[in-house]
C-alpha positions as a Markdown table, in Angstrom:
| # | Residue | x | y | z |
|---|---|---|---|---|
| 1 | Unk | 30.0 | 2.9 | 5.9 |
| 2 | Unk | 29.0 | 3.0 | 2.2 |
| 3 | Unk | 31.8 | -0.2 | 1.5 |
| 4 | Unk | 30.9 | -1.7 | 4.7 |
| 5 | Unk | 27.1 | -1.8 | 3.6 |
| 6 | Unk | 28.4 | -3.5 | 0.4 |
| 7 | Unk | 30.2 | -5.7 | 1.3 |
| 8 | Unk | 27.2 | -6.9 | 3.6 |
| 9 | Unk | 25.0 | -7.3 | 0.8 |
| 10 | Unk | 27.3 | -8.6 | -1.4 |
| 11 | Unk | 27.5 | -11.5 | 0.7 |
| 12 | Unk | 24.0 | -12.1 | 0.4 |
| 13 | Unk | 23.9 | -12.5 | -3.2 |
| 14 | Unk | 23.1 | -8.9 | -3.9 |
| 15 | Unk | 24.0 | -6.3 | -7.0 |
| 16 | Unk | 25.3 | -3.1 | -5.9 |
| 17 | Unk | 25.8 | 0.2 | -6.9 |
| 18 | Unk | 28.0 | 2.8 | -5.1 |
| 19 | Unk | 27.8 | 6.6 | -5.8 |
| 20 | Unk | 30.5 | 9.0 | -5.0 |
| 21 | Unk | 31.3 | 12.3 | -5.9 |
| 22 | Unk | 33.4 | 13.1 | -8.8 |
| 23 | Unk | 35.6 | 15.1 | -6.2 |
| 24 | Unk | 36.4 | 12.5 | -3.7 |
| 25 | Unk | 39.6 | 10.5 | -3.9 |
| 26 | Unk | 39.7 | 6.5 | -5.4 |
| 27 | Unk | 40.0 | 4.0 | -3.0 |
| 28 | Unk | 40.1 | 0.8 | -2.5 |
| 29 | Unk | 36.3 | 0.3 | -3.8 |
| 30 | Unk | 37.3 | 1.2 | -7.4 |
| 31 | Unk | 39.8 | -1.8 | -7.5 |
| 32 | Unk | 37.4 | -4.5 | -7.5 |
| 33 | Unk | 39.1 | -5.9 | -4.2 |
| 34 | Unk | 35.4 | -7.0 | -3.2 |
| 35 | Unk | 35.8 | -9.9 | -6.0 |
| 36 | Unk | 32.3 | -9.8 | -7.1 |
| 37 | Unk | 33.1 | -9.2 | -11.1 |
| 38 | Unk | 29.9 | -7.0 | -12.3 |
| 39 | Unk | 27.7 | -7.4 | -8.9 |
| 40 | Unk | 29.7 | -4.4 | -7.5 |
| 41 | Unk | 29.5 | -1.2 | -10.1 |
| 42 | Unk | 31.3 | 2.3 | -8.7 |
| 43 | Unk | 29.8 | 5.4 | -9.8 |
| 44 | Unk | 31.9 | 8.3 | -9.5 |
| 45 | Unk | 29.1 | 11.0 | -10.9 |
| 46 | Unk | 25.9 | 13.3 | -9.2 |
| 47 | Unk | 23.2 | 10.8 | -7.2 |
| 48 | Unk | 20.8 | 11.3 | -10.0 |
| 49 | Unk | 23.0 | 10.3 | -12.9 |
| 50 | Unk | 24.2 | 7.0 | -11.4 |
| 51 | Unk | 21.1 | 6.1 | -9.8 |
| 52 | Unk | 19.9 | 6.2 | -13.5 |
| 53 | Unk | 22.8 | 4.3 | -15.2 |
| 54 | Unk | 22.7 | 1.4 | -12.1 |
| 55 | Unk | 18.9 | 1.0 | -13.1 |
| 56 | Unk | 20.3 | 0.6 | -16.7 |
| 57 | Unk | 23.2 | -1.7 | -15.6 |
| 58 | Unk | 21.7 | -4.2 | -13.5 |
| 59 | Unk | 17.9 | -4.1 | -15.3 |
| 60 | Unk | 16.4 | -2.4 | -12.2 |
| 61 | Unk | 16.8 | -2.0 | -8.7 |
| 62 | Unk | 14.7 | -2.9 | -5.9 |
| 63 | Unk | 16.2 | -0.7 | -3.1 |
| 64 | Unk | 17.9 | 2.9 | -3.8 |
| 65 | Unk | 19.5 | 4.1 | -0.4 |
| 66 | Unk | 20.2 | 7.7 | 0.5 |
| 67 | Unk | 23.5 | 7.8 | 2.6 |
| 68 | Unk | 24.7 | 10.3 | 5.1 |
| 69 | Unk | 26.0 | 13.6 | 3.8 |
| 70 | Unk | 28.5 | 14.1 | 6.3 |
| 71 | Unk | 27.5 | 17.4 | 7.3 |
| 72 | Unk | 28.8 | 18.9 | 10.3 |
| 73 | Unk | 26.2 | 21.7 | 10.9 |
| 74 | Unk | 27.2 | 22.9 | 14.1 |
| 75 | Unk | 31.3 | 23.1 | 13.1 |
| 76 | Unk | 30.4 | 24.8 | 9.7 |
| 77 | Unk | 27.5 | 27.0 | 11.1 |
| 78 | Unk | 30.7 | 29.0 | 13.3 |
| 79 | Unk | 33.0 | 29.0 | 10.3 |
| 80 | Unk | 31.1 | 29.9 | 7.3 |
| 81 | Unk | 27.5 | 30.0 | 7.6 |
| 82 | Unk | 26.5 | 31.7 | 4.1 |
| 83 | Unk | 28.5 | 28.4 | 2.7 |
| 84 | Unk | 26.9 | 25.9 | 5.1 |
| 85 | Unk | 23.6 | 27.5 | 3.5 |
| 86 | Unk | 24.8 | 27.0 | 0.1 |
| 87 | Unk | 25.5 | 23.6 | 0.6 |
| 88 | Unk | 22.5 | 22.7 | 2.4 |
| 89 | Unk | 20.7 | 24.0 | -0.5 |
| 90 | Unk | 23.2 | 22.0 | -3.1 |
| 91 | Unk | 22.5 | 18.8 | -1.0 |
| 92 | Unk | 19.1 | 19.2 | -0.8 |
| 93 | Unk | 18.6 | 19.9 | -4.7 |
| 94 | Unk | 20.6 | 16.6 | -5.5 |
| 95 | Unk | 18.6 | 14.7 | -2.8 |
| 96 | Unk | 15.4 | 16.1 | -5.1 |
| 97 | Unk | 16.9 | 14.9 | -8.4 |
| 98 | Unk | 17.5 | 11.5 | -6.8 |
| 99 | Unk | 14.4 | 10.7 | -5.8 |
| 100 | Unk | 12.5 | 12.0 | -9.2 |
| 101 | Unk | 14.7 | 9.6 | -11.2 |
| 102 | Unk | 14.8 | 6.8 | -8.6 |
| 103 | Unk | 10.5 | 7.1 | -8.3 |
| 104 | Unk | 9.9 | 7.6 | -12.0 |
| 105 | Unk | 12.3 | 4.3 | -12.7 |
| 106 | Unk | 10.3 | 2.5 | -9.8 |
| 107 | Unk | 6.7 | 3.5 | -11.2 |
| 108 | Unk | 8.0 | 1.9 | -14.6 |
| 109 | Unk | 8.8 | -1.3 | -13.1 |
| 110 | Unk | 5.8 | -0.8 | -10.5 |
| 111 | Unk | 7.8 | -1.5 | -7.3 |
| 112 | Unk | 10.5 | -0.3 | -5.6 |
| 113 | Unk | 12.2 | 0.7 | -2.0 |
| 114 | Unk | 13.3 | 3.9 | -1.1 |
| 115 | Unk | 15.2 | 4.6 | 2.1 |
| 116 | Unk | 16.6 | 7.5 | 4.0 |
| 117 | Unk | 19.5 | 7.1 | 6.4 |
| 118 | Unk | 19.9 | 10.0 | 9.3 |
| 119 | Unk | 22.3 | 10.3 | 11.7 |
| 120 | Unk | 21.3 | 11.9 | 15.2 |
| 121 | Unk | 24.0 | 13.5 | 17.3 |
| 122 | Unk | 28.0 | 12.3 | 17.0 |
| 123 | Unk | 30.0 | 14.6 | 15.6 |
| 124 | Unk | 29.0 | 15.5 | 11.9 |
| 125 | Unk | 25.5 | 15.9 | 11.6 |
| 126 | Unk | 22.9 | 18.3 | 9.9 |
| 127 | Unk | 19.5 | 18.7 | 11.7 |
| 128 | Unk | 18.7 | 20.9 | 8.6 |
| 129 | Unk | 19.1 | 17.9 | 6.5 |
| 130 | Unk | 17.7 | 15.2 | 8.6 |
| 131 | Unk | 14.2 | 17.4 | 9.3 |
| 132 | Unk | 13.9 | 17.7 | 5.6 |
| 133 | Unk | 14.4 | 14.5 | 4.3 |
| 134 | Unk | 11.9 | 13.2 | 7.2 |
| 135 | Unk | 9.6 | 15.8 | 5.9 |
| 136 | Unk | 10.1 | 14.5 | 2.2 |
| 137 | Unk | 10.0 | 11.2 | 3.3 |
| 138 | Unk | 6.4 | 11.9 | 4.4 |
| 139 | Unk | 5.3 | 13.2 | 1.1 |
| 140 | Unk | 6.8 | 10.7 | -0.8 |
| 141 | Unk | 5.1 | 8.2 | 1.4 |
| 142 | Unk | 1.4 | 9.7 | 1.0 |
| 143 | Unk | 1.9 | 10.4 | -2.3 |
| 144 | Unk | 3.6 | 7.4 | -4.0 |
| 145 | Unk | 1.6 | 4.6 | -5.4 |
| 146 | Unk | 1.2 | 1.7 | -3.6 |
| 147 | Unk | 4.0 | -0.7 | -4.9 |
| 148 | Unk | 6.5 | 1.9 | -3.7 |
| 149 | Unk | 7.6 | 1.8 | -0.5 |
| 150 | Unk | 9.5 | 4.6 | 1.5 |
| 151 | Unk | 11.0 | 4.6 | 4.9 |
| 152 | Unk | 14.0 | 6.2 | 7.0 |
| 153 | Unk | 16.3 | 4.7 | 9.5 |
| 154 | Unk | 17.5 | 7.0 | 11.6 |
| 155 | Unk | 20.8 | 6.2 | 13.9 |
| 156 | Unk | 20.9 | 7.8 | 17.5 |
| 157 | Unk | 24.4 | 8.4 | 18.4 |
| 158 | Unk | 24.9 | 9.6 | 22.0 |
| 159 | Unk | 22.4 | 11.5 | 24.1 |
| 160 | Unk | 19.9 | 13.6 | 22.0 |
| 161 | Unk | 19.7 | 16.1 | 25.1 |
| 162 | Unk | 22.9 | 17.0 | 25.1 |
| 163 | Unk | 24.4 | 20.7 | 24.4 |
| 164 | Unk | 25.6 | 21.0 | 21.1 |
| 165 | Unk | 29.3 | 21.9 | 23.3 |
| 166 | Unk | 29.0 | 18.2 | 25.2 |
| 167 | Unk | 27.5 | 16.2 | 22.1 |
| 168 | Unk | 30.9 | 15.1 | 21.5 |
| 169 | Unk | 32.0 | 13.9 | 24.5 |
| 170 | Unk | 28.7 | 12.1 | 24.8 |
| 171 | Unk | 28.4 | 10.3 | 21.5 |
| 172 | Unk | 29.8 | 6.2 | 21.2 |
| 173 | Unk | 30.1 | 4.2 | 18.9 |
| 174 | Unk | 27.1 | 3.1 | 16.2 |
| 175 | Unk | 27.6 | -0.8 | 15.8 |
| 176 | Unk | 27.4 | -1.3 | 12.0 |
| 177 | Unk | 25.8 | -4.8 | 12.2 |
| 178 | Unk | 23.2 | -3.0 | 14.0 |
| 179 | Unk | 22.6 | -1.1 | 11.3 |
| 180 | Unk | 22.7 | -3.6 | 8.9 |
| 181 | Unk | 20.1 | -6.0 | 10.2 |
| 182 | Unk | 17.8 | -3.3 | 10.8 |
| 183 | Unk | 18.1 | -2.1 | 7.2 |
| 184 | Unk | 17.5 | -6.1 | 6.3 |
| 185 | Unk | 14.2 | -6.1 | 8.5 |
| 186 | Unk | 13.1 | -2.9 | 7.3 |
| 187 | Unk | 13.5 | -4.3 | 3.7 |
| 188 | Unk | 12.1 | -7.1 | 4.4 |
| 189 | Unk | 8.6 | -6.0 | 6.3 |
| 190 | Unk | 8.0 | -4.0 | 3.4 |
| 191 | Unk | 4.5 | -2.4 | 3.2 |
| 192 | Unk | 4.0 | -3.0 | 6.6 |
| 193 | Unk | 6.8 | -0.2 | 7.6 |
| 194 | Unk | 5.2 | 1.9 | 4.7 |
| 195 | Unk | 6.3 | 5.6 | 5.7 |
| 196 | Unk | 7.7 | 4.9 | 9.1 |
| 197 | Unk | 11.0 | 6.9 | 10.7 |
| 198 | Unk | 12.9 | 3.5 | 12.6 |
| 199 | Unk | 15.4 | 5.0 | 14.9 |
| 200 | Unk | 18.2 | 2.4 | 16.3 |
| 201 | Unk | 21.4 | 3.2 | 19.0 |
| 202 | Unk | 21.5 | 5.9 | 21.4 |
């Protein structure tokens, strides 16, 4: 979904920055196959770090996006729960360092859009992780000054009802250009979506 996303706003004329872990495999991202020259930078370092050197690359940012971890709390929660903990924890301390540098860089150049992505059902998902990044969404939102704006999108995928045993068999397909014009009308509305959770699919 990251290179999807990319691409999309690449061909609207945008600079881009795409963070991955040190840990995950080079694809076809890292080869410049988007043929964008230096509107397309891959950062294969912690959220924090690159968040940082993007601001430094392309003179500031307007928008910083947290993705999906990719966390499949129910599957993990059976297998290993004392490391599903750990790595809720590990997630949650990187999503903290992100948004100090990415609020700190966006007070300096006195505006700025942050957004949370959250996925809902489907069949890797971390209600841990979506409840508290909706809850530090909310800070962030009260708190921030007034040039910085702070939202979430959150994508529904199947019934929200469901058992955790039938979620699976009930989830379908998220349409990415749903996703993507939603994040272009949330981007665009601005202050009037100030501190809002927009949920989309279902």
């Amino acid at each position: 979904m990251n290179r999807d996303l990319a691409r999309h706003w690449l061909g609207q004329g945008h600079y881009v920055g795409l963070q991955y872990a040190p840990t995950i495999p080079e694809g076809p991202a890292d080869e410049k196959h988007h043929d964008d020259g230096d509107r397309c930078r891959i950062y294969r370092m912690d959220a924090s770090t690159a968040v940082m050197k993007a601001f430094e690359d392309f003179g500031g940012i307007d928008v910083v996006v947290h993705g999906i971890e990719g966390l499949d709390e129910f599957g993990q929660w059976e297998e290993d729960s004392v490391g599903l903990a750990e790595d809720i924890s590990n997630l949650f301390e990187s999503v903290h360092q992100l948004n100090r540098v990415a609020l700190k860089r966006f007070s300096g150049q006195r505006h700025g859009q942050l957004l949370f992505l959250l996925r809902h059902g489907g069949r890797v998902t971390s209600p841990v992780m979506n409840a508290g990044k909706l809850a530090l969404m909310g800070a962030i939102a009260e708190e921030s000054r007034s040039k910085i704006i702070v939202q979430a999108i959150s994508l529904a995928e199947g019934t929200e009802m469901a058992e955790a045993v039938s979620r699976r068999k009930a989830e379908k397909p998220m349409a990415l250009t749903e996703l993507f014009d939603t994040l272009d009308v949330v981007i665009a509305a601005g202050r009037s979506l100030h501190g809002q959770n927009i949920q989309i699919g279902g």
